[in-house]
Coordinates of C-alpha atoms and ligand atoms in Angstrom, one line a residue:
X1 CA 11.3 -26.2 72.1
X2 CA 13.0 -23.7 70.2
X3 CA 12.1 -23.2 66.6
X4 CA 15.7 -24.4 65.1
X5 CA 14.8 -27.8 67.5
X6 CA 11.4 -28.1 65.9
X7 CA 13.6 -28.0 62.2
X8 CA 11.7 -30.7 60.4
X9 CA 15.7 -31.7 59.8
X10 CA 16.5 -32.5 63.4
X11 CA 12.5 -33.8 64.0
X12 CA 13.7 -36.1 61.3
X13 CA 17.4 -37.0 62.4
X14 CA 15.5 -37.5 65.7
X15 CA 12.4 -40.1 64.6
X16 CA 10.0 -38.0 65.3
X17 CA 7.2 -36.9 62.4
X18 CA 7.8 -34.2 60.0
X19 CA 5.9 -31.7 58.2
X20 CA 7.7 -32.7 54.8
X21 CA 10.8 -34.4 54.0
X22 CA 13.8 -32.5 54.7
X23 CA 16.7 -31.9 52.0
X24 CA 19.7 -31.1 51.7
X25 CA 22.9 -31.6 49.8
X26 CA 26.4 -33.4 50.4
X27 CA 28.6 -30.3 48.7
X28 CA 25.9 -27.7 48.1
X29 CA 28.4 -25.3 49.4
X30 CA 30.7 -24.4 46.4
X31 CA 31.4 -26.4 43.1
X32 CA 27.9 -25.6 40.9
X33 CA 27.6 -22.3 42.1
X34 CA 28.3 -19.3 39.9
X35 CA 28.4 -16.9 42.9
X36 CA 31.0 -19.4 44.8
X37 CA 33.6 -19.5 41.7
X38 CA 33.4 -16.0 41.5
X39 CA 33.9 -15.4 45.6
X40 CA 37.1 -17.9 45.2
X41 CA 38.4 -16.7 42.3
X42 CA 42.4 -16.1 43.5
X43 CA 41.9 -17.3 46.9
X44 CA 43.3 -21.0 47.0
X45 CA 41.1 -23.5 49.2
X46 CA 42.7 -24.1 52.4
X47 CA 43.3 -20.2 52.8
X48 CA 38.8 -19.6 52.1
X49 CA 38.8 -21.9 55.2
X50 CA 40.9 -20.2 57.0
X51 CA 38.5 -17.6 57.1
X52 CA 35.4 -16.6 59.0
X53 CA 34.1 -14.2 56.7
X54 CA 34.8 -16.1 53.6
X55 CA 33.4 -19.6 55.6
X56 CA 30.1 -17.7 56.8
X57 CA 29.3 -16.4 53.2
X58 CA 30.0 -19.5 51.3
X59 CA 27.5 -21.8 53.5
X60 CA 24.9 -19.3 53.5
X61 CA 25.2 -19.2 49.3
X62 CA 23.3 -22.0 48.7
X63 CA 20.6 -21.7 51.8
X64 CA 20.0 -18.5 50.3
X65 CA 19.5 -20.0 46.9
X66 CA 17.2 -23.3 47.4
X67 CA 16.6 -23.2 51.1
X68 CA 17.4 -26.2 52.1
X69 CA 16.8 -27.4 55.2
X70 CA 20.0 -27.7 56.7
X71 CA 23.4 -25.5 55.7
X72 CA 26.8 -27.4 55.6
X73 CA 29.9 -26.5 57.3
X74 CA 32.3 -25.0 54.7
X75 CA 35.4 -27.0 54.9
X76 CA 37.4 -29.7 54.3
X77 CA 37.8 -33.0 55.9
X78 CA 41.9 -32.4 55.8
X79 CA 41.7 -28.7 57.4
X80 CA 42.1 -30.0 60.5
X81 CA 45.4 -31.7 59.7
X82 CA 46.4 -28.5 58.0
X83 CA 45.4 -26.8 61.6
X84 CA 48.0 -28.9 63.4
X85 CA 51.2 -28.9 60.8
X86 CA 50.5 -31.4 58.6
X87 CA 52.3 -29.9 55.4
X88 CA 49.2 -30.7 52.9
X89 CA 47.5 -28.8 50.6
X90 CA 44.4 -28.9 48.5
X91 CA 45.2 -28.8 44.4
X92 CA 42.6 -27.9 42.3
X93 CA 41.5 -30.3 40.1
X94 CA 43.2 -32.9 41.9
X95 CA 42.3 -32.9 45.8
X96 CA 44.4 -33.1 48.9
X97 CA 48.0 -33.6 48.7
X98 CA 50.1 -34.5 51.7
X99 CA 53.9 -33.7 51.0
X100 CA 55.2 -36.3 53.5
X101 CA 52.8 -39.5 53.5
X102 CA 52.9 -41.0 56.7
X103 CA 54.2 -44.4 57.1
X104 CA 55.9 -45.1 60.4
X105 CA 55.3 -44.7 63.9
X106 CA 57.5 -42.1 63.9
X107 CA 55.6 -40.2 60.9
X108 CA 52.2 -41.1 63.6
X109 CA 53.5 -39.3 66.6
X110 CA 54.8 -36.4 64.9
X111 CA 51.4 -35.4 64.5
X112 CA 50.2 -33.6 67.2
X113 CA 47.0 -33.0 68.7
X114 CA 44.1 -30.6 68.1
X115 CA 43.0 -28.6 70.5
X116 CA 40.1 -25.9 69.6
X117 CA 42.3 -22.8 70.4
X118 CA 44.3 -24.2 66.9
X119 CA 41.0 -23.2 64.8
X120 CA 39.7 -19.7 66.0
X121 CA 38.5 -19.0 63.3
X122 CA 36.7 -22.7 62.7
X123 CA 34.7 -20.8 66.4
X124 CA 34.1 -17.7 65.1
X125 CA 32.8 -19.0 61.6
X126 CA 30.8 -21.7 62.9
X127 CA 29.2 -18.8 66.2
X128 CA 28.5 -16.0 62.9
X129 CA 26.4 -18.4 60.7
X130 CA 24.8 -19.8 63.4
X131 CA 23.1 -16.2 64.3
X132 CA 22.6 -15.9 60.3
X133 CA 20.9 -19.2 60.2
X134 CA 18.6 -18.3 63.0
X135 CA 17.0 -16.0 61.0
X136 CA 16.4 -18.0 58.0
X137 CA 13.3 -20.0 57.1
X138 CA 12.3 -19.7 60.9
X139 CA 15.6 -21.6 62.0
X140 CA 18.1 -23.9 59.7
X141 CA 20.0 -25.8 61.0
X142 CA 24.2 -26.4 60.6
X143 CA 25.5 -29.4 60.2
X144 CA 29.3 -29.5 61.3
X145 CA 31.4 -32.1 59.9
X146 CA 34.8 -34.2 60.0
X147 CA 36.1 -36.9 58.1
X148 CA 36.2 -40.7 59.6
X149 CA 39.9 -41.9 60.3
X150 CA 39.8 -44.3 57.8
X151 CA 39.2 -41.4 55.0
X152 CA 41.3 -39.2 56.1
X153 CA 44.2 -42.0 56.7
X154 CA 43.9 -43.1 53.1
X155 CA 45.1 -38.8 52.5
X156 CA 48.1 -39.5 54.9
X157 CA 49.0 -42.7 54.1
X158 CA 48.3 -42.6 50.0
X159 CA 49.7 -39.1 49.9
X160 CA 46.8 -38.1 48.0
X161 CA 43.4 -39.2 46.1
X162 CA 43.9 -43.0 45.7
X163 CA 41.1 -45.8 43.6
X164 CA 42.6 -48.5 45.1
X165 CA 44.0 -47.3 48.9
X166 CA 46.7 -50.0 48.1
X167 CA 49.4 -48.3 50.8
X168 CA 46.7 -47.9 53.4
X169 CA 45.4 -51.5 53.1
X170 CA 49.0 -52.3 53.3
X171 CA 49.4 -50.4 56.3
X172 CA 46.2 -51.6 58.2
X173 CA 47.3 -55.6 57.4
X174 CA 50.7 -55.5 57.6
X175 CA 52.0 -53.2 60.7
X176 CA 48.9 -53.0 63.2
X177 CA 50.7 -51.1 65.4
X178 CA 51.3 -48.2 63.4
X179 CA 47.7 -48.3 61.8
X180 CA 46.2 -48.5 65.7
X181 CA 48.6 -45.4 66.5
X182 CA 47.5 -43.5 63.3
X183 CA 43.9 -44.2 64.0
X184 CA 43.7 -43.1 66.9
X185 CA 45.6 -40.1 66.5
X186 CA 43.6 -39.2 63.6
X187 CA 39.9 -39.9 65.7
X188 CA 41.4 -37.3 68.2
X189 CA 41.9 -34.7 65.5
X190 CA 38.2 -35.6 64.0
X191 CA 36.7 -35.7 67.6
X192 CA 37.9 -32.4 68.7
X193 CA 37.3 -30.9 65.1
X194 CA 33.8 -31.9 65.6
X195 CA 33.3 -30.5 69.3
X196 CA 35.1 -27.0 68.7
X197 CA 31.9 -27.1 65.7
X198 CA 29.2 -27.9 68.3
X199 CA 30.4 -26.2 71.1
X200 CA 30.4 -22.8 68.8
X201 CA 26.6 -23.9 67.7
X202 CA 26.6 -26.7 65.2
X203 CA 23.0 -29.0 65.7
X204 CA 24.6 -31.8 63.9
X205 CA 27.4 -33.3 62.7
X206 CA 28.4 -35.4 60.0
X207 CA 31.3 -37.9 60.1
X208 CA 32.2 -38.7 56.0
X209 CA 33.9 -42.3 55.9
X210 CA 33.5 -42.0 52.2
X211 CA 36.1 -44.3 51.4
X212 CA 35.0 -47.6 53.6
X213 CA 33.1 -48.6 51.1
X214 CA 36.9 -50.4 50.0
X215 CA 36.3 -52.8 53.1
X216 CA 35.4 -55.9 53.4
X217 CA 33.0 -56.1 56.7
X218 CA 35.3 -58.2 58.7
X219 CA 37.8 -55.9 58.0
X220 CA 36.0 -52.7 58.6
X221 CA 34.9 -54.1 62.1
X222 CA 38.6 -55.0 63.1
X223 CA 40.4 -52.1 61.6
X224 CA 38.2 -49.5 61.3
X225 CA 34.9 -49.6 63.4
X226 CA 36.2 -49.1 66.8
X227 CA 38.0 -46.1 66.0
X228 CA 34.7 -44.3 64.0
X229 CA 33.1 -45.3 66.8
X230 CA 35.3 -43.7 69.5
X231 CA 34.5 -40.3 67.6
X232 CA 31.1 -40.7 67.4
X233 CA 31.1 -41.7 71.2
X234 CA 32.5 -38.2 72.1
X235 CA 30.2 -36.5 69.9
X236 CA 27.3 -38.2 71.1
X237 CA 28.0 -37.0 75.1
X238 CA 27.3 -32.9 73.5
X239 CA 23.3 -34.7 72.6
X240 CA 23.4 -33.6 69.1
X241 CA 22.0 -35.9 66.1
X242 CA 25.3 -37.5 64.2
X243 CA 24.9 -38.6 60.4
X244 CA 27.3 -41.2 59.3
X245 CA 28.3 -41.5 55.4
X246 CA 29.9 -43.8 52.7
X247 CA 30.2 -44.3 49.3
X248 CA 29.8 -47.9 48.2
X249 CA 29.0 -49.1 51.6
X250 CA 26.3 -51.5 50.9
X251 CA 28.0 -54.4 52.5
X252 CA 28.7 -51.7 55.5
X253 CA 25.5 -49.8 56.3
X254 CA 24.6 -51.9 59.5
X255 CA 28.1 -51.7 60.4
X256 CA 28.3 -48.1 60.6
X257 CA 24.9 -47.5 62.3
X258 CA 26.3 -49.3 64.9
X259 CA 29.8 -47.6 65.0
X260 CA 27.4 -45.0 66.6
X261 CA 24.8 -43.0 63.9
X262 CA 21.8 -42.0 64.6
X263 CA 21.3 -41.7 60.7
X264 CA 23.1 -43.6 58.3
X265 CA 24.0 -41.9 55.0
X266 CA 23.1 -44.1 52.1
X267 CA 24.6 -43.8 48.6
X268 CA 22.7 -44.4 45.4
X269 CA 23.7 -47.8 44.4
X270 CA 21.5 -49.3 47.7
X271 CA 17.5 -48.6 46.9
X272 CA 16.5 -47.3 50.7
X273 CA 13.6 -50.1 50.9
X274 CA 17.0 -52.5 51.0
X275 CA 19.1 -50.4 53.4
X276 CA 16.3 -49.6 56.0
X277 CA 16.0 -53.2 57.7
X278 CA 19.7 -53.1 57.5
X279 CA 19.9 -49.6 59.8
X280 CA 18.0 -50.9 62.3
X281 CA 16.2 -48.5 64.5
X282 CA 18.1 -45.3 63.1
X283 CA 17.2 -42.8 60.7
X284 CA 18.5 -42.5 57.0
X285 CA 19.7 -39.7 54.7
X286 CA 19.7 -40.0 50.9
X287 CA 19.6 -41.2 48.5
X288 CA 19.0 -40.0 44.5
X289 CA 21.7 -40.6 42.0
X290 CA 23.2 -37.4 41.8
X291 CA 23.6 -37.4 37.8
X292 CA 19.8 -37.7 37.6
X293 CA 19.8 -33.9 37.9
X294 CA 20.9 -34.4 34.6
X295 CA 17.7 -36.0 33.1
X296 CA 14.7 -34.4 32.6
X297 CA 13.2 -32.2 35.1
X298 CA 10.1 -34.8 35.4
X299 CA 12.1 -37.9 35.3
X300 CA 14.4 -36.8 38.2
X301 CA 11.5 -36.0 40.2
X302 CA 9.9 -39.1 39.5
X303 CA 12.3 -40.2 40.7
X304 CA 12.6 -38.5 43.9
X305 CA 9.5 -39.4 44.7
X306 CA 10.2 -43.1 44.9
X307 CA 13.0 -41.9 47.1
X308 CA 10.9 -40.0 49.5
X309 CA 8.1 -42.7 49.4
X310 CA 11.2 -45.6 50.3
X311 CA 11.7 -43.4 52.7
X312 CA 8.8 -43.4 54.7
X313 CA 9.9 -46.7 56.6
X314 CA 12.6 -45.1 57.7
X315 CA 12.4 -44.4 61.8
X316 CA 13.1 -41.4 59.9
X317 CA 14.6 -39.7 57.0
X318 CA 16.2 -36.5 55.7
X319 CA 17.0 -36.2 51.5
X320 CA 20.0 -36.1 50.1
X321 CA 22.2 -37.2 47.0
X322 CA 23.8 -40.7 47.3
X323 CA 27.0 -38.9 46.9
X324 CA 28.0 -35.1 46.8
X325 CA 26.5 -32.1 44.0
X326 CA 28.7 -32.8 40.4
X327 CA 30.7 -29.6 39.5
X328 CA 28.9 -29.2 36.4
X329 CA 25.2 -29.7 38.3
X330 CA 22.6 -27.1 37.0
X331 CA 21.8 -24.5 40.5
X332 CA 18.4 -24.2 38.7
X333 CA 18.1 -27.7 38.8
X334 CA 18.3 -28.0 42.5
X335 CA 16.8 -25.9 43.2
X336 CA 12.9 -27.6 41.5
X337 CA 14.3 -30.5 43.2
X338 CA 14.5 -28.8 46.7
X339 CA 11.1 -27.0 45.9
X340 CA 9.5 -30.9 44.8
X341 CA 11.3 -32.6 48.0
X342 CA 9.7 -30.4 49.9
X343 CA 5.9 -29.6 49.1
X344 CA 5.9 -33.7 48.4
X345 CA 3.0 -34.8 50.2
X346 CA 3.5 -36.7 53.2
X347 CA -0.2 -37.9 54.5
Ligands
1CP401 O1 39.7 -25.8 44.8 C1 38.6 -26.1 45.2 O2 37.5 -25.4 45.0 C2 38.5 -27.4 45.9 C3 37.3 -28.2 45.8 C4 36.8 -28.6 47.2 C5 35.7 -28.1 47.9 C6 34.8 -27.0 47.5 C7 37.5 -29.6 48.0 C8 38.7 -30.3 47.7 N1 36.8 -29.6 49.2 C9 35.7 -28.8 49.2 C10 34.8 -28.5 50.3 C11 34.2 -29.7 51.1 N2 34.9 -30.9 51.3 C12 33.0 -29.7 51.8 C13 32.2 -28.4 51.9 C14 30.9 -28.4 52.3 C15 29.8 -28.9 51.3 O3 29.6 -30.1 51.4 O4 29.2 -28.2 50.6 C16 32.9 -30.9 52.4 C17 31.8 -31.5 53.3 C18 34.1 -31.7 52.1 C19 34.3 -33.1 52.5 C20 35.3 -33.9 51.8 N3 36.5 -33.5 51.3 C21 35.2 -35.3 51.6 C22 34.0 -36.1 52.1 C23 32.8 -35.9 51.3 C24 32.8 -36.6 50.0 O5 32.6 -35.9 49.0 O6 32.9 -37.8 50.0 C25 36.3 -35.8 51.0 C26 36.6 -37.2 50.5 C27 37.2 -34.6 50.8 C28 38.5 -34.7 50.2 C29 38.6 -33.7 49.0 N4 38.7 -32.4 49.1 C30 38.7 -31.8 47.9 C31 38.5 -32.8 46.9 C32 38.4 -32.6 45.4 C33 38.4 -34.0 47.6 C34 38.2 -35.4 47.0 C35 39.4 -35.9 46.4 C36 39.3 -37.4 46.1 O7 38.6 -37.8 45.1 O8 40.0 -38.2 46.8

């Protein structure tokens, strides 16, 4: 086996026993870091992804700093859109902004398509870090990612950020049709995002749904599931491990461990020893309140460690925040958390 393969983050995506507790965080790349504000500074968002160089640099930023076990894609989960036509863009301080919110099925199927010769640069970015990564700590690991076609929907349909995802709820109950069309156009675009990630190298992906947490279960499995799970379906034929996350998604978790996860991201309002029966046989990422970075050095570790020690009836699991890095997150800060995570005893 190949040293990247013996990662203790894919042992641990995979079940199988680990020399510590793997970590890693949702949005290390960017946001907290001084040396990532400083590399953007004038370039606006959806242009740094456009670009290899830029992409490459900013994932390796913080590998370099805490050395985590496992470096995230650096993107967005509306790039692909952008990579298709979709006029959007991504507003700082605010988030994605879609200048023509889709509402018809007209709106649906003028939406083409992706196809992996749209994103070159997705390839090339994706085929540089993996030769960088190989190098580091004796292998790490990329993760590539996509959003779930619910999140991204509530972009299309909202026009923007949305609390509430009034118009998309609207959508999903009230004309089925279009919502069917739209959701399966957008688990194309999130499919083939994903391959074009692991066929350049990628050793796992991540599929953020981190808006289903607005679902009631009977909802999610009629409107929602099927289509999450038709992604992770495709993904799951190229044999990598596939992480599946939501924020407030207590009512969810077994839900989407069976849309198709072999680990099920867990936010910080669900205390792992309650959201491991509800996995099942899968693995779990999470789960520490990411404000707690805010406390006292000891107390967030204490902290940790009844994360890590929940944990441990997990078929497997890998450490994470229940949700992504805050902006105003002290780097130093992660980085004693990486350092305890990792030289916590595990026998
Ligand atoms: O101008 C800027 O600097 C933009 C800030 C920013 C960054 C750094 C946005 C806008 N996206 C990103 C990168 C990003 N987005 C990553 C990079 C890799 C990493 O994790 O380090 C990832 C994985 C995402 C994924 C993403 N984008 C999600 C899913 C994850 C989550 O946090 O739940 C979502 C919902 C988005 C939409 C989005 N993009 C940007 C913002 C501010 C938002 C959220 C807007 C909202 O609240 O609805």
């Amino acid at each position: 086996m190949t040293s990247l393969q013996n990662s203790a983050f894919l042992k641990a995506a995979r079940g199988e026993s680990v020399p510590h507790t793997p970590v890693w965080f949702m949005r290390q790349a960017g946001r907290s870091l001084p040396e990532y504000l400083k590399l953007r500074e004038g370039i606006a968002m959806l242009d740094s992804c456009a670009d290899p160089e830029l992409i490459v640099e900013i994932t390796l930023q913080p590998v370099r700093r805490y050395g985590v076990d496992a470096a995230i894609f650096f993107s967005d989960i509306v790039l692909p859109l952008k990579a298709v036509g979709v006029d959007l863009d991504i507003v700082p301080g605010v988030g994605p902004v879609v200048a023509n919110p889709v509402r018809t099925l007209a709106d649906v199927e003028a939406i083409p398509d992706l196809t992996a010769d749209q994103i070159p640069y997705i390839t090339a970015a994706v085929q540089g870090l993996v030769s960088e990564l190989a190098g580091i700590n004796g292998g790490t690991p990329l993760i590539g990612f996509a959003g779930a076609p619910f999140t991204v929907a509530s972009y299309l349909v909202e026009g923007g950020p949305s609390k509430e995802h009034a118009k998309t709820k609207a959508l999903m109950f009230g004309a089925p049709d279009v919502w069917d069309a739209l959701m399966r156009k957008i688990s194309g675009i999130s499919a083939a995002f994903l391959e074009t990630q692991v066929a350049a190298g990628a050793s796992a992906v991540q599929l953020f749904d981190s808006w289903a947490g607005a679902l009631t279960p009977g909802d999610y499995v009629r409107h929602v599931q099927p289509h999450s799970a038709r992604v992770l379906a495709q993904v799951g034929e190229l044999g990598v491990p596939r992480i599946h996350f939501g924020v407030g998604t207590t009512n969810l978790l077994d839900l989407m461990g069976e849309a198709g996860a072999d680990v099920v991201g867990v936010d910080w309002r669900t205390p792992l020893d309650r959201a491991i029966p509800m996995v099942g046989d899968r693995a779990v990422q999470g789960n520490l309140d990411p404000t707690l970075v805010f406390a006292p050095t000891e107390v967030m570790t204490a902290r940790a460690a009844e994360v890590i020690e929940a944990g441990r009836a997990a078929r497997g699991h890998i450490f994470n925040l229940g949700h992504g890095v805050i902006p105003s997150t002290d780097p130093d800060q992660l980085a004693r958390l990486t350092e305890f995570v990792q030289s916590y005893p595990l026998d």
